[in-house]
Amino acid sequence: MTIKAYGAHAGDQPLEAMDITRRAPGAQDVQIDIAFCGVCHSDIHQVRAEWAGTLFPCVPGHEIVGYVSAVGDAVSGFKPGDLVGVGCIVDSCRHCADCAEGLENYCDGMVPTYNGPSADAPGHTLGGYAEQIVVDERYVLRIRHPEAQLAAVAPLLCAGITTWSPLRHWQVGPGHKVGIVGIGGLGHMGIKLANALGAQVVAFTTSESKREAAKALGAHEVVVSRNPDEMAAHAGSLDFILNTVAAPHDLDAFITLLKRDGTMALVGAPATPHPSPGVFNLILKRRSLAGSLIGGIPETQEMLDFCAEHGIVADIEMIRADEINTAYERMMQGDVKYRFVIDNASLTSAGTL
Ligand code: NAP
Ligand code: ZN
Ligand code: ZN
């Protein structure tokens, strides 16, 4: 089936309206009419070919929510009309140790929602800046939030799970002092989730203008990281830091803030590397520097259910598909509170956008 989408034909080209095709649902497939799609900074890295290996045409988008419009004969978990989500993963090998543990995100055969290998035209996966997507039910998530919150649920499918997974893995909870670095799409979810898990949350931002806003998100303290005195006040005091910054920066400034045995997990994935941190800063306090990649399907469902139970959604600014290039420019300036979400109806209603 031919549908409308928004994507780019080359890394140095703006995104534009395009027609793409989706397969008819196979026996295990769920066909989803996409209502909304969040805009992740990874979309920018990938579609602008800042990361290696972008396949064109590139249709980004892996924070997908919508309604089931058809299911294959063998689908048991979903029916037309169901409210569902699709995150960063649409397939994996299904038999390795990672898949068996529900950590499909670490499977060597993981197929990302866009820019992954596919038997469907054009030979690679195309993401959620589109009217529709067809996904094997194993990788489809159930949404239990009220329907009215659907647009604000979309960012949970990447920003939510990418912060939830490390917070859970490093067992953040009551009695922990946790730093969240970079208050963008991921960071603002990190604040909300760490707060809901019972931690003492310190937000680190380069933007003075986010000082009060970060408190409203659930940060108990906010530090403007450009201010050395404010940073020094937290030296050696944090159990865990989640670093979401999308650009290279001095990691030592944050490692110094960890307690003995503390860990900083990097989730931000800048196109060029961070300057290497000092070894002594790690060994003298047995500190760890770690990384974390999105999350598996079962933990994504766990996160969605936790958020539904606790009334947690993203803070969003809705845009039309044809506003995406401006939205990218604003994200590059840190000018978004805190996630752009595309109203996918704009793909259809604008006709020839
Ligand atoms: P975003 O909404 O653009 O937020 C990034 C934040 O980083 C900014 O709001 C800003 O916060 C801070 N920042 C400080 N200096 C910056 C600079 N020079 N350039 C850009 N940002 C700067 O991005 P996001 O969607 O949260 O994604 C953040 C990073 O995580 C990206 O690199 C993305 O590719 C990556 N990511 C990784 C995973 C994973 O699985 N590991 C998953 C999703 C995304 P302040 O204004 O508060 O300083
Ligand atoms: Zn993402
Ligand atoms: Zn696998």
Coordinates of C-alpha atoms and ligand atoms in Angstrom, one line a residue:
M1 CA 0.0 0.0 0.0
T2 CA 1.3 3.5 -0.8
I3 CA 1.1 6.0 2.0
K4 CA 2.3 9.5 2.7
A5 CA 5.4 10.1 4.7
Y6 CA 8.0 12.7 5.5
G7 CA 11.7 12.1 5.1
A8 CA 15.0 13.0 3.3
H9 CA 16.7 11.9 0.1
A10 CA 20.2 12.9 1.3
G11 CA 22.0 13.9 4.5
D12 CA 22.3 17.5 3.4
Q13 CA 18.7 17.9 2.2
P14 CA 15.8 19.1 4.3
L15 CA 13.0 16.6 5.0
E16 CA 10.1 16.7 2.5
A17 CA 6.8 14.9 1.7
M18 CA 7.2 11.6 0.0
D19 CA 5.2 8.5 -0.9
I20 CA 6.3 5.2 0.6
T21 CA 4.9 1.7 0.5
R22 CA 4.1 -0.6 3.4
R23 CA 3.6 -4.4 3.2
A24 CA 0.2 -5.9 3.6
P25 CA 0.0 -7.4 7.1
G26 CA 1.4 -11.0 7.3
A27 CA 0.1 -13.6 9.7
Q28 CA 1.9 -12.2 12.7
D29 CA 1.6 -8.5 11.7
V30 CA -0.2 -5.6 13.2
Q31 CA -1.0 -2.7 10.9
I32 CA -1.1 0.6 12.8
D33 CA -2.6 3.9 11.7
I34 CA -0.1 6.3 13.3
A35 CA -1.7 9.2 15.2
F36 CA 1.4 10.8 16.6
C37 CA 5.2 10.4 16.4
G38 CA 7.7 12.0 18.7
V39 CA 10.9 13.7 17.4
C40 CA 14.1 12.3 18.9
H41 CA 17.5 13.8 18.6
S42 CA 18.6 10.5 17.1
D43 CA 16.3 11.3 14.2
I44 CA 18.5 14.3 13.5
H45 CA 21.8 12.4 13.9
Q46 CA 20.6 9.7 11.5
V47 CA 18.7 11.7 8.8
R48 CA 21.6 14.2 8.5
A49 CA 24.1 11.3 8.2
E50 CA 26.0 12.5 11.3
W51 CA 26.1 8.8 12.3
A52 CA 27.6 6.3 9.9
G53 CA 25.5 4.2 7.5
T54 CA 22.3 6.2 6.9
L55 CA 20.3 4.6 4.1
F56 CA 18.2 7.0 1.9
P57 CA 15.4 7.7 1.5
C58 CA 15.3 8.0 5.2
V59 CA 12.0 8.4 7.0
P60 CA 12.8 8.8 10.7
G61 CA 10.6 8.4 13.8
H62 CA 10.6 5.8 16.5
E63 CA 8.2 7.2 19.1
I64 CA 5.1 5.9 17.4
V65 CA 1.5 5.7 18.8
G66 CA -1.7 5.0 17.1
Y67 CA -4.6 2.6 16.5
V68 CA -4.5 -0.9 15.2
S69 CA -6.3 -0.9 11.8
A70 CA -5.8 -4.6 10.8
V71 CA -4.2 -7.7 12.1
G72 CA -2.8 -10.9 10.5
D73 CA -4.5 -14.3 11.0
A74 CA -2.1 -15.5 13.7
V75 CA -2.1 -12.3 15.8
S76 CA -3.5 -13.1 19.3
G77 CA -2.6 -10.0 21.4
F78 CA -4.2 -7.1 19.4
K79 CA -7.4 -6.3 17.6
P80 CA -8.5 -3.4 15.4
G81 CA -9.1 -0.2 17.4
D82 CA -6.5 -1.0 20.1
L83 CA -4.3 1.8 21.3
V84 CA -0.7 0.8 20.7
G85 CA 2.9 2.0 20.4
V86 CA 6.0 1.1 18.5
G87 CA 9.4 2.2 19.8
C88 CA 12.9 1.8 18.4
I89 CA 12.8 -1.9 17.6
V90 CA 10.7 -3.8 15.0
D91 CA 12.5 -7.1 14.9
S92 CA 15.4 -9.1 16.3
C93 CA 16.8 -12.6 15.9
R94 CA 14.5 -14.1 18.6
H95 CA 16.8 -16.9 19.7
C96 CA 20.0 -15.4 21.2
A97 CA 20.6 -14.9 24.9
D98 CA 19.7 -11.2 24.7
C99 CA 16.3 -11.9 23.0
A100 CA 15.6 -14.7 25.5
E101 CA 16.1 -12.2 28.4
G102 CA 13.8 -9.6 26.7
L103 CA 16.8 -7.4 25.9
E104 CA 16.2 -7.3 22.2
N105 CA 17.9 -3.9 22.2
Y106 CA 21.3 -5.7 22.6
C107 CA 20.6 -8.5 20.0
D108 CA 23.1 -8.4 17.2
G109 CA 20.1 -9.0 14.8
M110 CA 18.1 -6.1 16.2
V111 CA 16.2 -4.3 13.5
P112 CA 15.7 -0.6 14.2
T113 CA 12.4 1.0 13.3
Y114 CA 14.1 3.0 10.6
N115 CA 17.4 2.5 8.8
G116 CA 17.4 -1.2 9.5
P117 CA 17.5 -4.1 7.1
S118 CA 14.1 -5.1 5.6
A119 CA 12.7 -7.4 2.9
D120 CA 10.2 -4.6 2.2
A121 CA 10.9 -1.8 -0.3
P122 CA 13.2 0.1 -0.4
G123 CA 15.2 -2.6 1.3
H124 CA 15.5 -0.8 4.7
T125 CA 13.0 0.1 7.4
L126 CA 11.1 3.4 7.3
G127 CA 9.9 5.0 10.5
G128 CA 7.0 6.8 12.1
Y129 CA 6.9 10.1 10.2
A130 CA 4.3 8.3 8.1
E131 CA 0.6 7.6 8.0
Q132 CA 0.9 3.9 8.8
I133 CA 3.3 1.2 9.9
V134 CA 3.2 -2.6 9.8
V135 CA 5.0 -4.4 12.7
D136 CA 5.2 -8.0 14.0
E137 CA 3.1 -8.2 17.1
R138 CA 6.1 -9.2 19.3
Y139 CA 7.4 -5.7 19.0
V140 CA 4.1 -3.8 19.5
L141 CA 3.4 -2.2 22.9
R142 CA 0.0 -1.8 24.6
I143 CA -0.9 1.7 25.8
R144 CA -3.0 1.9 28.9
H145 CA -3.0 5.7 29.3
P146 CA -6.3 7.6 28.6
E147 CA -6.8 8.2 24.9
A148 CA -6.7 12.0 25.4
Q149 CA -3.0 11.7 26.5
L150 CA -2.0 9.7 23.4
A151 CA 0.2 12.4 21.9
A152 CA 2.1 12.9 25.1
V153 CA 2.6 9.2 25.5
A154 CA 4.5 9.0 22.2
P155 CA 7.9 10.2 23.6
L156 CA 7.8 7.4 26.2
L157 CA 8.6 4.9 23.3
C158 CA 12.2 6.2 23.1
A159 CA 12.9 9.0 25.6
G160 CA 10.9 7.1 28.3
I161 CA 12.5 3.7 27.8
T162 CA 16.0 5.0 27.2
T163 CA 16.0 6.7 30.6
W164 CA 13.9 4.0 32.4
S165 CA 16.2 1.1 31.5
P166 CA 19.4 2.5 33.0
L167 CA 17.5 3.9 36.1
R168 CA 16.2 0.4 36.7
H169 CA 19.4 -1.4 35.8
W170 CA 21.4 0.7 38.3
Q171 CA 18.5 0.2 40.8
V172 CA 17.8 3.9 41.4
G173 CA 15.3 4.4 44.2
P174 CA 14.7 5.9 47.6
G175 CA 17.9 7.0 49.4
H176 CA 19.7 7.6 46.1
K177 CA 20.9 10.9 44.9
V178 CA 20.7 10.9 41.1
G179 CA 21.9 13.4 38.6
I180 CA 20.2 13.9 35.2
V181 CA 22.5 15.8 32.7
G182 CA 20.9 17.6 29.8
I183 CA 17.3 18.6 30.1
G184 CA 15.9 17.8 26.6
G185 CA 13.6 15.1 25.5
L186 CA 15.4 12.3 27.3
G187 CA 16.5 14.4 30.3
H188 CA 13.1 15.6 31.1
M189 CA 11.8 12.0 31.2
G190 CA 14.8 11.0 33.3
I191 CA 13.8 13.6 35.9
K192 CA 10.2 12.5 36.0
L193 CA 11.0 8.8 36.2
A194 CA 13.8 9.1 38.7
N195 CA 11.5 11.2 40.9
A196 CA 8.7 8.7 40.6
L197 CA 11.1 5.9 41.6
G198 CA 11.7 7.8 44.8
A199 CA 15.2 9.2 44.2
Q200 CA 16.6 12.6 45.2
V201 CA 17.0 14.2 41.8
V202 CA 19.5 16.9 40.7
A203 CA 19.1 18.3 37.2
F204 CA 22.2 19.6 35.4
T205 CA 21.5 22.0 32.5
T206 CA 23.6 24.4 30.4
S207 CA 20.4 26.6 30.1
E208 CA 19.8 29.1 32.8
S209 CA 16.3 29.4 31.4
K210 CA 15.5 25.8 32.4
R211 CA 16.3 26.4 36.1
E212 CA 12.7 26.8 37.3
A213 CA 11.2 24.6 34.6
A214 CA 13.4 21.6 35.7
K215 CA 12.0 21.9 39.2
A216 CA 8.5 21.8 37.9
L217 CA 9.4 18.5 36.2
G218 CA 10.4 17.0 39.6
A219 CA 14.0 17.9 40.1
H220 CA 14.7 18.6 43.8
E221 CA 17.7 20.7 42.9
V222 CA 18.9 22.3 39.6
V223 CA 22.5 23.1 38.8
V224 CA 23.6 25.3 35.8
S225 CA 26.6 23.2 34.8
R226 CA 28.4 26.2 33.4
N227 CA 28.8 27.6 36.9
P228 CA 31.8 25.9 38.7
D229 CA 30.7 26.9 42.2
E230 CA 27.3 25.3 41.7
M231 CA 29.0 22.1 40.4
A232 CA 31.5 22.0 43.3
A233 CA 28.7 22.1 45.8
H234 CA 27.8 18.5 44.7
A235 CA 31.3 17.0 44.5
G236 CA 31.5 13.4 45.6
S237 CA 27.8 13.2 46.4
L238 CA 25.9 11.5 43.6
D239 CA 25.2 7.7 43.5
F240 CA 24.3 7.7 39.8
I241 CA 24.3 10.1 36.9
L242 CA 22.4 9.7 33.7
N243 CA 24.0 11.8 31.0
T244 CA 21.7 12.5 28.0
V245 CA 23.7 15.3 26.3
A246 CA 23.7 15.2 22.5
A247 CA 27.1 16.9 22.1
P248 CA 30.8 16.2 23.1
H249 CA 31.6 17.7 26.5
D250 CA 33.9 17.4 29.5
L251 CA 32.8 14.2 31.3
D252 CA 35.2 14.8 34.2
A253 CA 33.1 17.7 35.3
F254 CA 30.4 15.2 36.1
I255 CA 32.5 12.1 37.1
T256 CA 33.9 14.3 39.9
L257 CA 30.4 14.6 41.3
L258 CA 30.0 10.8 41.9
K259 CA 30.5 9.1 45.2
R260 CA 32.9 6.2 45.7
D261 CA 31.5 3.4 43.6
G262 CA 29.2 5.7 41.7
T263 CA 28.3 5.2 38.0
M264 CA 27.7 7.7 35.2
A265 CA 25.7 6.1 32.4
L266 CA 26.0 7.7 29.0
V267 CA 22.9 7.6 26.8
G268 CA 23.6 10.7 24.7
A269 CA 25.2 9.6 21.4
P270 CA 27.0 12.6 19.8
A271 CA 28.4 12.1 16.3
T272 CA 32.0 13.0 17.5
P273 CA 33.5 11.6 20.7
H274 CA 33.7 13.1 24.1
P275 CA 37.3 14.1 25.2
S276 CA 38.6 11.0 27.1
P277 CA 38.0 11.4 30.9
G278 CA 40.9 11.3 33.3
V279 CA 41.8 7.9 34.6
F280 CA 42.5 9.1 38.2
N281 CA 39.1 10.5 38.5
L282 CA 37.8 6.9 38.0
I283 CA 40.3 4.8 39.9
L284 CA 40.7 7.0 43.0
K285 CA 37.0 6.4 43.9
R286 CA 36.3 3.2 42.0
R287 CA 33.9 5.0 39.9
S288 CA 32.3 3.6 36.7
L289 CA 31.6 5.1 33.3
A290 CA 28.9 3.1 31.5
G291 CA 26.5 3.3 28.5
S292 CA 23.0 2.1 27.9
L293 CA 21.0 1.6 24.7
I294 CA 17.2 2.2 24.6
G295 CA 15.5 -0.9 26.3
G296 CA 14.0 -4.3 25.6
I297 CA 10.4 -5.0 24.7
P298 CA 9.2 -6.3 28.1
E299 CA 10.8 -3.4 30.0
T300 CA 9.3 -1.0 27.6
Q301 CA 5.9 -2.4 28.4
E302 CA 6.8 -2.3 32.1
M303 CA 7.7 1.4 31.7
L304 CA 4.5 2.3 29.8
D305 CA 2.4 0.5 32.5
F306 CA 4.3 2.3 35.3
C307 CA 3.7 5.7 33.6
A308 CA 0.0 4.9 33.1
E309 CA -0.3 4.0 36.7
H310 CA 1.6 7.1 37.9
G311 CA 0.0 9.5 35.4
I312 CA 3.4 10.2 33.7
V313 CA 3.6 11.6 30.2
A314 CA 6.0 13.8 28.3
D315 CA 5.8 17.6 28.1
I316 CA 5.2 18.2 24.4
E317 CA 4.9 20.8 21.7
M318 CA 2.8 19.5 18.8
I319 CA 3.8 20.3 15.2
R320 CA 2.6 19.6 11.7
A321 CA 4.8 17.3 9.6
D322 CA 5.8 20.2 7.4
E323 CA 7.2 22.1 10.4
I324 CA 9.8 19.3 11.0
N325 CA 12.8 21.2 9.6
T326 CA 12.2 24.2 11.8
A327 CA 11.7 21.8 14.8
Y328 CA 15.1 20.3 14.1
E329 CA 16.8 23.7 14.0
R330 CA 15.1 24.6 17.3
M331 CA 16.3 21.3 18.9
M332 CA 19.9 22.1 17.8
Q333 CA 19.5 25.3 19.9
G334 CA 18.1 23.4 22.9
D335 CA 14.8 25.3 22.2
V336 CA 12.1 22.8 23.0
K337 CA 10.2 22.1 26.2
Y338 CA 10.7 19.2 26.0
R339 CA 9.7 17.1 23.0
F340 CA 8.2 17.9 19.6
V341 CA 5.5 15.5 18.5
I342 CA 4.2 15.3 15.0
D343 CA 0.4 15.2 14.5
N344 CA 0.4 12.6 11.8
A345 CA -3.0 13.7 10.6
S346 CA -1.2 16.6 9.1
L347 CA 0.4 14.3 6.5
T348 CA -3.1 13.4 5.2
S349 CA -5.0 16.6 5.7
A350 CA -2.5 18.7 3.9
G351 CA -2.7 16.5 0.8
T352 CA 0.3 17.6 -1.2
L353 CA 2.2 19.2 1.7
Ligands
NAP1 P1 17.5 16.8 22.9 O1 16.0 16.8 23.2 O2 18.0 17.7 21.8 O3 18.2 17.2 24.3 C1 19.6 17.2 24.4 C2 20.0 18.2 25.5 O4 21.4 18.1 25.7 C3 19.7 19.6 25.2 O5 18.3 20.0 25.5 C4 20.6 20.3 26.2 O6 20.1 20.4 27.5 C5 21.8 19.4 26.3 N1 23.0 20.0 25.5 C6 24.0 20.6 26.1 N2 24.9 21.0 25.3 C7 24.4 20.7 24.1 C8 24.9 20.9 22.7 N3 26.0 21.5 22.5 N4 24.1 20.4 21.7 C9 23.0 19.7 22.0 N5 22.5 19.5 23.2 C10 23.2 20.0 24.2 O7 18.0 15.4 22.6 P2 17.3 13.9 23.1 O8 16.3 13.5 22.1 O9 17.0 14.0 24.5 O10 18.6 13.0 22.8 C11 19.8 13.2 23.5 C12 20.9 12.3 23.0 O11 20.6 11.0 23.3 C13 21.1 12.3 21.5 O12 22.5 12.2 21.2 C14 20.4 11.1 21.0 O13 20.9 10.6 19.8 C15 20.7 10.1 22.2 N6 19.8 9.0 22.3 C16 20.4 7.9 22.7 C17 19.6 6.7 23.0 C18 20.2 5.5 23.5 O14 19.6 4.4 23.4 N7 21.4 5.6 24.1 C19 18.3 6.8 22.7 C20 17.7 8.0 22.3 C21 18.5 9.1 22.1 P3 20.4 21.6 28.5 O15 19.8 22.8 27.8 O16 19.6 21.2 29.7 O17 21.8 21.7 28.7
ZN2 ZN 15.1 8.0 20.1
ZN3 ZN 18.6 -11.9 19.4

